[in-house]
Amino acid sequence: MSIQDELLNHYQLDVLAEKAGGYVAAPTAESLDYTDLFFSVCQQFGIRYSQATPKERFFVDEVTRVTWAIQHGERIGENLRPAFSA
Amino acid sequence: MFFDPFVIASQTGERIPVQIVPATVANLSATKGDPKWQTDWSSDYLSDPSIEKFAVKVCDGALIGLGAYQIRGKKAYVYIVYMESAPHSNQTMKPQNERSYFGIGALLIAFGIKYSIDHGCRGDIVFDAKTDELARHYESDFHAIRIPSENS
């Protein structure tokens, strides 16, 4: 295996970014605001998402989803699915 | 443990030490020159003063990458707003066998983690993977964790 092949193997990120046209996408203002809300929910409940159980993660996801929707004018029972429901 | 940033020379596999320093106006303006970068780093979007821009430079001062970082959510985390390799190492602009350096993307992520720690954000960083394939790679190789988005 040539040095270049070994490097390509080791630095798969560079190979995949080549296909994708970059490493990351620039965030929209909305996605930044949503992520801010997500972190504030984590802080509110003292949950460190990276070390959380699946149940804790689901809880944070649902609180964030519903809070965001309500902040953006959606109403439960109209177009918004209530928290912790199928 | 020391932060000892480096990239890899694509022809020899040799480690090339680099410096990561605040980007100057000249660094950002150079992205519009020849060779042109994929992104204009002097754009209004990236000129937001709350977004810190850093330049990756090799020992002769040549600019090989740029990263844009923003502290968010009352110092809860750092968002990697954007990062890019210089045209000579840009995956999109150069064939793999002509690229000068490997590892610039990984380096800019590592620096983002250090920047997060140094600003009281406990090392948390967030970024938006450009594709799902890249997102899976960040999960498997960088132990990234998907978080919900407004579209999920």
mmCIF file of C-alpha atoms in Angstrom:
data_model
loop_
_atom_site.group_PDB
_atom_site.id
_atom_site.type_symbol
_atom_site.label_atom_id
_atom_site.label_comp_id
_atom_site.label_asym_id
_atom_site.label_seq_id
_atom_site.Cartn_x
_atom_site.Cartn_y
_atom_site.Cartn_z
ATOM 1 C CA MET A 1 0.000 0.000 0.000
ATOM 2 C CA SER A 2 1.426 3.405 -0.990
ATOM 3 C CA ILE A 3 1.841 6.271 1.479
ATOM 4 C CA GLN A 4 -1.013 8.106 -0.217
ATOM 5 C CA ASP A 5 -3.330 5.083 0.093
ATOM 6 C CA GLU A 6 -2.440 4.732 3.777
ATOM 7 C CA LEU A 7 -3.103 8.427 4.334
ATOM 8 C CA LEU A 8 -6.408 8.271 2.486
ATOM 9 C CA ASN A 9 -7.355 5.334 4.674
ATOM 10 C CA HIS A 10 -6.379 7.174 7.835
ATOM 11 C CA TYR A 11 -7.866 10.529 6.854
ATOM 12 C CA GLN A 12 -11.245 9.300 5.640
ATOM 13 C CA LEU A 13 -12.683 12.656 6.690
ATOM 14 C CA ASP A 14 -10.815 14.324 3.828
ATOM 15 C CA VAL A 15 -12.111 11.744 1.362
ATOM 16 C CA LEU A 16 -15.723 12.051 2.501
ATOM 17 C CA ALA A 17 -15.517 15.847 2.613
ATOM 18 C CA GLU A 18 -14.320 15.752 -0.977
ATOM 19 C CA LYS A 19 -17.486 13.928 -1.981
ATOM 20 C CA ALA A 20 -19.638 16.262 0.101
ATOM 21 C CA GLY A 21 -18.003 19.519 -1.029
ATOM 22 C CA GLY A 22 -16.832 20.489 2.457
ATOM 23 C CA TYR A 23 -16.531 19.362 6.061
ATOM 24 C CA VAL A 24 -19.526 21.174 7.505
ATOM 25 C CA ALA A 25 -22.523 23.172 6.388
ATOM 26 C CA ALA A 26 -22.907 26.708 7.696
ATOM 27 C CA PRO A 27 -25.798 26.796 10.163
ATOM 28 C CA THR A 28 -28.941 28.836 9.627
ATOM 29 C CA ALA A 29 -30.124 31.315 12.267
ATOM 30 C CA GLU A 30 -32.962 28.890 13.035
ATOM 31 C CA SER A 31 -30.674 25.932 13.610
ATOM 32 C CA LEU A 32 -28.479 28.036 15.910
ATOM 33 C CA ASP A 33 -31.550 29.094 17.910
ATOM 34 C CA TYR A 34 -32.821 25.518 18.088
ATOM 35 C CA THR A 35 -29.430 24.314 19.346
ATOM 36 C CA ASP A 36 -29.400 27.113 21.958
ATOM 37 C CA LEU A 37 -32.804 25.932 23.170
ATOM 38 C CA PHE A 38 -31.626 22.316 23.222
ATOM 39 C CA PHE A 39 -28.624 23.210 25.409
ATOM 40 C CA SER A 40 -30.777 25.331 27.719
ATOM 41 C CA VAL A 41 -33.135 22.357 28.232
ATOM 42 C CA CYS A 42 -30.142 20.128 28.992
ATOM 43 C CA GLN A 43 -28.913 22.679 31.546
ATOM 44 C CA GLN A 44 -32.380 23.135 33.055
ATOM 45 C CA PHE A 45 -32.633 19.424 33.832
ATOM 46 C CA GLY A 46 -28.947 18.849 34.567
ATOM 47 C CA ILE A 47 -28.601 16.370 31.724
ATOM 48 C CA ARG A 48 -25.291 15.918 29.947
ATOM 49 C CA TYR A 49 -26.568 14.637 26.615
ATOM 50 C CA SER A 50 -23.393 12.787 25.615
ATOM 51 C CA GLN A 51 -23.589 10.678 28.782
ATOM 52 C CA ALA A 52 -27.370 10.509 29.086
ATOM 53 C CA THR A 53 -29.480 7.358 28.945
ATOM 54 C CA PRO A 54 -31.796 6.855 25.948
ATOM 55 C CA LYS A 55 -34.716 7.805 28.207
ATOM 56 C CA GLU A 56 -33.057 11.069 29.257
ATOM 57 C CA ARG A 57 -32.197 11.881 25.640
ATOM 58 C CA PHE A 58 -35.767 11.236 24.545
ATOM 59 C CA PHE A 59 -36.970 13.504 27.342
ATOM 60 C CA VAL A 60 -34.686 16.360 26.243
ATOM 61 C CA ASP A 61 -35.614 15.851 22.575
ATOM 62 C CA GLU A 62 -39.320 16.042 23.357
ATOM 63 C CA VAL A 63 -39.123 19.062 25.668
ATOM 64 C CA THR A 64 -37.045 20.886 23.044
ATOM 65 C CA ARG A 65 -39.340 19.935 20.168
ATOM 66 C CA VAL A 66 -42.543 21.000 21.862
ATOM 67 C CA THR A 67 -41.085 24.159 23.434
ATOM 68 C CA TRP A 68 -39.687 25.257 20.064
ATOM 69 C CA ALA A 69 -43.000 24.637 18.304
ATOM 70 C CA ILE A 70 -44.997 26.554 20.906
ATOM 71 C CA GLN A 71 -42.508 29.437 20.759
ATOM 72 C CA HIS A 72 -43.150 29.516 17.027
ATOM 73 C CA GLY A 73 -46.904 29.762 17.329
ATOM 74 C CA GLU A 74 -47.936 26.125 16.955
ATOM 75 C CA ARG A 75 -50.674 24.755 19.180
ATOM 76 C CA ILE A 76 -51.124 21.304 20.654
ATOM 77 C CA GLY A 77 -54.195 19.693 19.199
ATOM 78 C CA GLU A 78 -53.910 21.652 15.973
ATOM 79 C CA ASN A 79 -50.687 20.977 14.108
ATOM 80 C CA LEU A 80 -48.461 20.042 17.042
ATOM 81 C CA ARG A 81 -48.097 16.490 18.381
ATOM 82 C CA PRO A 82 -48.175 16.569 22.205
ATOM 83 C CA ALA A 83 -45.006 15.653 24.098
ATOM 84 C CA PHE A 84 -44.371 11.969 24.771
ATOM 85 C CA SER A 85 -47.062 10.791 22.394
ATOM 86 C CA ALA A 86 -46.976 8.655 19.271
ATOM 87 C CA MET B 1 -0.653 16.778 27.681
ATOM 88 C CA PHE B 2 0.074 19.534 25.168
ATOM 89 C CA PHE B 3 -1.829 20.772 22.165
ATOM 90 C CA ASP B 4 0.711 20.279 19.424
ATOM 91 C CA PRO B 5 -1.097 20.978 16.150
ATOM 92 C CA PHE B 6 0.130 19.433 12.913
ATOM 93 C CA VAL B 7 -1.021 18.365 9.472
ATOM 94 C CA ILE B 8 0.309 15.618 7.245
ATOM 95 C CA ALA B 9 2.282 16.240 4.051
ATOM 96 C CA SER B 10 0.420 14.301 1.390
ATOM 97 C CA GLN B 11 3.518 13.223 -0.544
ATOM 98 C CA THR B 12 5.671 11.967 2.332
ATOM 99 C CA GLY B 13 3.309 11.363 5.233
ATOM 100 C CA GLU B 14 5.522 13.622 7.342
ATOM 101 C CA ARG B 15 4.039 15.580 10.260
ATOM 102 C CA ILE B 16 4.146 19.303 9.554
ATOM 103 C CA PRO B 17 3.811 21.494 12.643
ATOM 104 C CA VAL B 18 1.383 24.385 12.251
ATOM 105 C CA GLN B 19 0.255 27.434 14.170
ATOM 106 C CA ILE B 20 -3.374 28.337 14.734
ATOM 107 C CA VAL B 21 -3.701 32.078 15.180
ATOM 108 C CA PRO B 22 -6.504 34.657 14.974
ATOM 109 C CA ALA B 23 -7.156 35.329 11.299
ATOM 110 C CA THR B 24 -6.162 38.760 10.034
ATOM 111 C CA VAL B 25 -8.183 40.883 7.638
ATOM 112 C CA ALA B 26 -5.555 40.037 5.013
ATOM 113 C CA ASN B 27 -6.056 36.296 5.631
ATOM 114 C CA LEU B 28 -9.811 36.623 5.167
ATOM 115 C CA SER B 29 -9.502 38.859 2.103
ATOM 116 C CA ALA B 30 -7.066 36.405 0.516
ATOM 117 C CA THR B 31 -9.949 33.968 0.088
ATOM 118 C CA LYS B 32 -11.316 36.204 -2.661
ATOM 119 C CA GLY B 33 -7.990 36.382 -4.479
ATOM 120 C CA ASP B 34 -6.082 33.962 -6.664
ATOM 121 C CA PRO B 35 -6.345 31.094 -5.966
ATOM 122 C CA LYS B 36 -9.925 31.701 -4.915
ATOM 123 C CA TRP B 37 -11.296 29.717 -1.985
ATOM 124 C CA GLN B 38 -14.671 27.988 -2.027
ATOM 125 C CA THR B 39 -16.032 30.562 0.402
ATOM 126 C CA ASP B 40 -15.550 34.304 0.691
ATOM 127 C CA TRP B 41 -14.420 34.629 4.298
ATOM 128 C CA SER B 42 -14.895 38.404 4.244
ATOM 129 C CA SER B 43 -18.648 37.970 3.661
ATOM 130 C CA ASP B 44 -21.184 39.695 5.918
ATOM 131 C CA TYR B 45 -22.192 36.312 7.342
ATOM 132 C CA LEU B 46 -18.682 35.445 8.549
ATOM 133 C CA SER B 47 -17.857 39.061 9.460
ATOM 134 C CA ASP B 48 -20.166 38.885 12.488
ATOM 135 C CA PRO B 49 -17.837 39.994 15.313
ATOM 136 C CA SER B 50 -19.190 37.250 17.597
ATOM 137 C CA ILE B 51 -17.717 34.674 15.211
ATOM 138 C CA GLU B 52 -14.016 34.180 15.884
ATOM 139 C CA LYS B 53 -11.976 33.291 12.832
ATOM 140 C CA PHE B 54 -8.686 31.390 13.114
ATOM 141 C CA ALA B 55 -6.012 30.745 10.530
ATOM 142 C CA VAL B 56 -3.905 27.588 10.244
ATOM 143 C CA LYS B 57 -0.415 28.436 9.055
ATOM 144 C CA VAL B 58 2.705 26.408 8.339
ATOM 145 C CA CYS B 59 6.118 27.634 9.498
ATOM 146 C CA ASP B 60 6.724 29.843 6.464
ATOM 147 C CA GLY B 61 3.479 31.665 7.250
ATOM 148 C CA ALA B 62 1.492 30.160 4.378
ATOM 149 C CA LEU B 63 -2.223 29.963 5.100
ATOM 150 C CA ILE B 64 -3.546 26.399 4.759
ATOM 151 C CA GLY B 65 -6.927 26.538 6.503
ATOM 152 C CA LEU B 66 -9.531 28.684 8.228
ATOM 153 C CA GLY B 67 -12.008 27.916 10.987
ATOM 154 C CA ALA B 68 -14.920 30.003 12.314
ATOM 155 C CA TYR B 69 -16.142 29.448 15.879
ATOM 156 C CA GLN B 70 -18.938 31.041 17.882
ATOM 157 C CA ILE B 71 -19.552 30.721 21.625
ATOM 158 C CA ARG B 72 -23.279 30.070 22.071
ATOM 159 C CA GLY B 73 -25.946 29.720 24.700
ATOM 160 C CA LYS B 74 -24.413 31.617 27.634
ATOM 161 C CA LYS B 75 -21.138 29.716 27.186
ATOM 162 C CA ALA B 76 -22.868 26.359 26.892
ATOM 163 C CA TYR B 77 -21.091 25.254 23.737
ATOM 164 C CA VAL B 78 -19.103 26.346 20.687
ATOM 165 C CA TYR B 79 -20.629 26.147 17.232
ATOM 166 C CA ILE B 80 -18.164 25.456 14.439
ATOM 167 C CA VAL B 81 -19.783 27.804 11.981
ATOM 168 C CA TYR B 82 -17.524 26.921 9.097
ATOM 169 C CA MET B 83 -14.128 25.492 8.222
ATOM 170 C CA GLU B 84 -12.245 25.159 5.004
ATOM 171 C CA SER B 85 -8.885 24.042 3.637
ATOM 172 C CA ALA B 86 -6.892 26.343 1.383
ATOM 173 C CA PRO B 87 -7.324 25.575 -2.321
ATOM 174 C CA HIS B 88 -4.093 23.545 -2.497
ATOM 175 C CA SER B 89 -5.520 21.124 0.076
ATOM 176 C CA ASN B 90 -9.210 21.569 -0.567
ATOM 177 C CA GLN B 91 -10.844 18.234 -1.219
ATOM 178 C CA THR B 92 -13.285 19.784 -3.627
ATOM 179 C CA MET B 93 -10.844 21.867 -5.628
ATOM 180 C CA LYS B 94 -7.855 19.540 -5.976
ATOM 181 C CA PRO B 95 -7.567 15.871 -6.982
ATOM 182 C CA GLN B 96 -6.443 13.686 -4.084
ATOM 183 C CA ASN B 97 -2.996 13.066 -5.581
ATOM 184 C CA GLU B 98 -2.316 16.807 -5.948
ATOM 185 C CA ARG B 99 -3.381 17.809 -2.462
ATOM 186 C CA SER B 100 -0.655 19.299 -0.270
ATOM 187 C CA TYR B 101 -1.879 18.285 3.177
ATOM 188 C CA PHE B 102 -4.162 15.833 4.922
ATOM 189 C CA GLY B 103 -5.770 16.315 8.296
ATOM 190 C CA ILE B 104 -6.763 19.969 8.162
ATOM 191 C CA GLY B 105 -10.428 19.164 8.901
ATOM 192 C CA ALA B 106 -9.577 16.951 11.864
ATOM 193 C CA LEU B 107 -7.209 19.638 13.151
ATOM 194 C CA LEU B 108 -9.858 22.372 12.960
ATOM 195 C CA ILE B 109 -12.292 20.169 14.906
ATOM 196 C CA ALA B 110 -9.629 19.425 17.539
ATOM 197 C CA PHE B 111 -8.935 23.140 17.829
ATOM 198 C CA GLY B 112 -12.668 23.776 18.237
ATOM 199 C CA ILE B 113 -12.696 21.443 21.243
ATOM 200 C CA LYS B 114 -9.715 23.258 22.766
ATOM 201 C CA TYR B 115 -11.365 26.621 22.061
ATOM 202 C CA SER B 116 -14.519 25.360 23.796
ATOM 203 C CA ILE B 117 -12.547 24.243 26.864
ATOM 204 C CA ASP B 118 -10.600 27.511 26.963
ATOM 205 C CA HIS B 119 -13.860 29.497 26.968
ATOM 206 C CA GLY B 120 -15.646 27.592 29.709
ATOM 207 C CA CYS B 121 -17.792 25.450 27.397
ATOM 208 C CA ARG B 122 -16.392 22.138 28.749
ATOM 209 C CA GLY B 123 -15.199 21.007 25.338
ATOM 210 C CA ASP B 124 -18.661 20.812 23.813
ATOM 211 C CA ILE B 125 -18.785 21.677 20.132
ATOM 212 C CA VAL B 126 -21.626 21.515 17.627
ATOM 213 C CA PHE B 127 -21.484 21.502 13.868
ATOM 214 C CA ASP B 128 -23.723 20.614 10.990
ATOM 215 C CA ALA B 129 -22.269 17.755 8.944
ATOM 216 C CA LYS B 130 -22.574 18.502 5.266
ATOM 217 C CA THR B 131 -23.998 15.071 4.386
ATOM 218 C CA ASP B 132 -25.395 12.083 6.216
ATOM 219 C CA GLU B 133 -22.358 10.043 5.186
ATOM 220 C CA LEU B 134 -20.102 12.612 6.858
ATOM 221 C CA ALA B 135 -22.366 12.639 9.920
ATOM 222 C CA ARG B 136 -21.933 8.854 10.255
ATOM 223 C CA HIS B 137 -18.170 9.285 9.971
ATOM 224 C CA TYR B 138 -18.141 11.927 12.690
ATOM 225 C CA GLU B 139 -20.106 9.504 14.866
ATOM 226 C CA SER B 140 -17.856 6.509 14.269
ATOM 227 C CA ASP B 141 -14.411 8.126 14.109
ATOM 228 C CA PHE B 142 -14.846 11.214 16.284
ATOM 229 C CA HIS B 143 -17.446 9.757 18.689
ATOM 230 C CA ALA B 144 -19.791 12.599 17.842
ATOM 231 C CA ILE B 145 -23.395 12.365 19.012
ATOM 232 C CA ARG B 146 -26.348 13.457 16.951
ATOM 233 C CA ILE B 147 -28.506 16.082 18.586
ATOM 234 C CA PRO B 148 -31.984 17.034 17.464
ATOM 235 C CA SER B 149 -32.532 19.841 14.993
ATOM 236 C CA GLU B 150 -35.552 21.880 14.035
ATOM 237 C CA ASN B 151 -36.022 19.498 11.098
ATOM 238 C CA SER B 152 -35.768 16.243 13.055
#
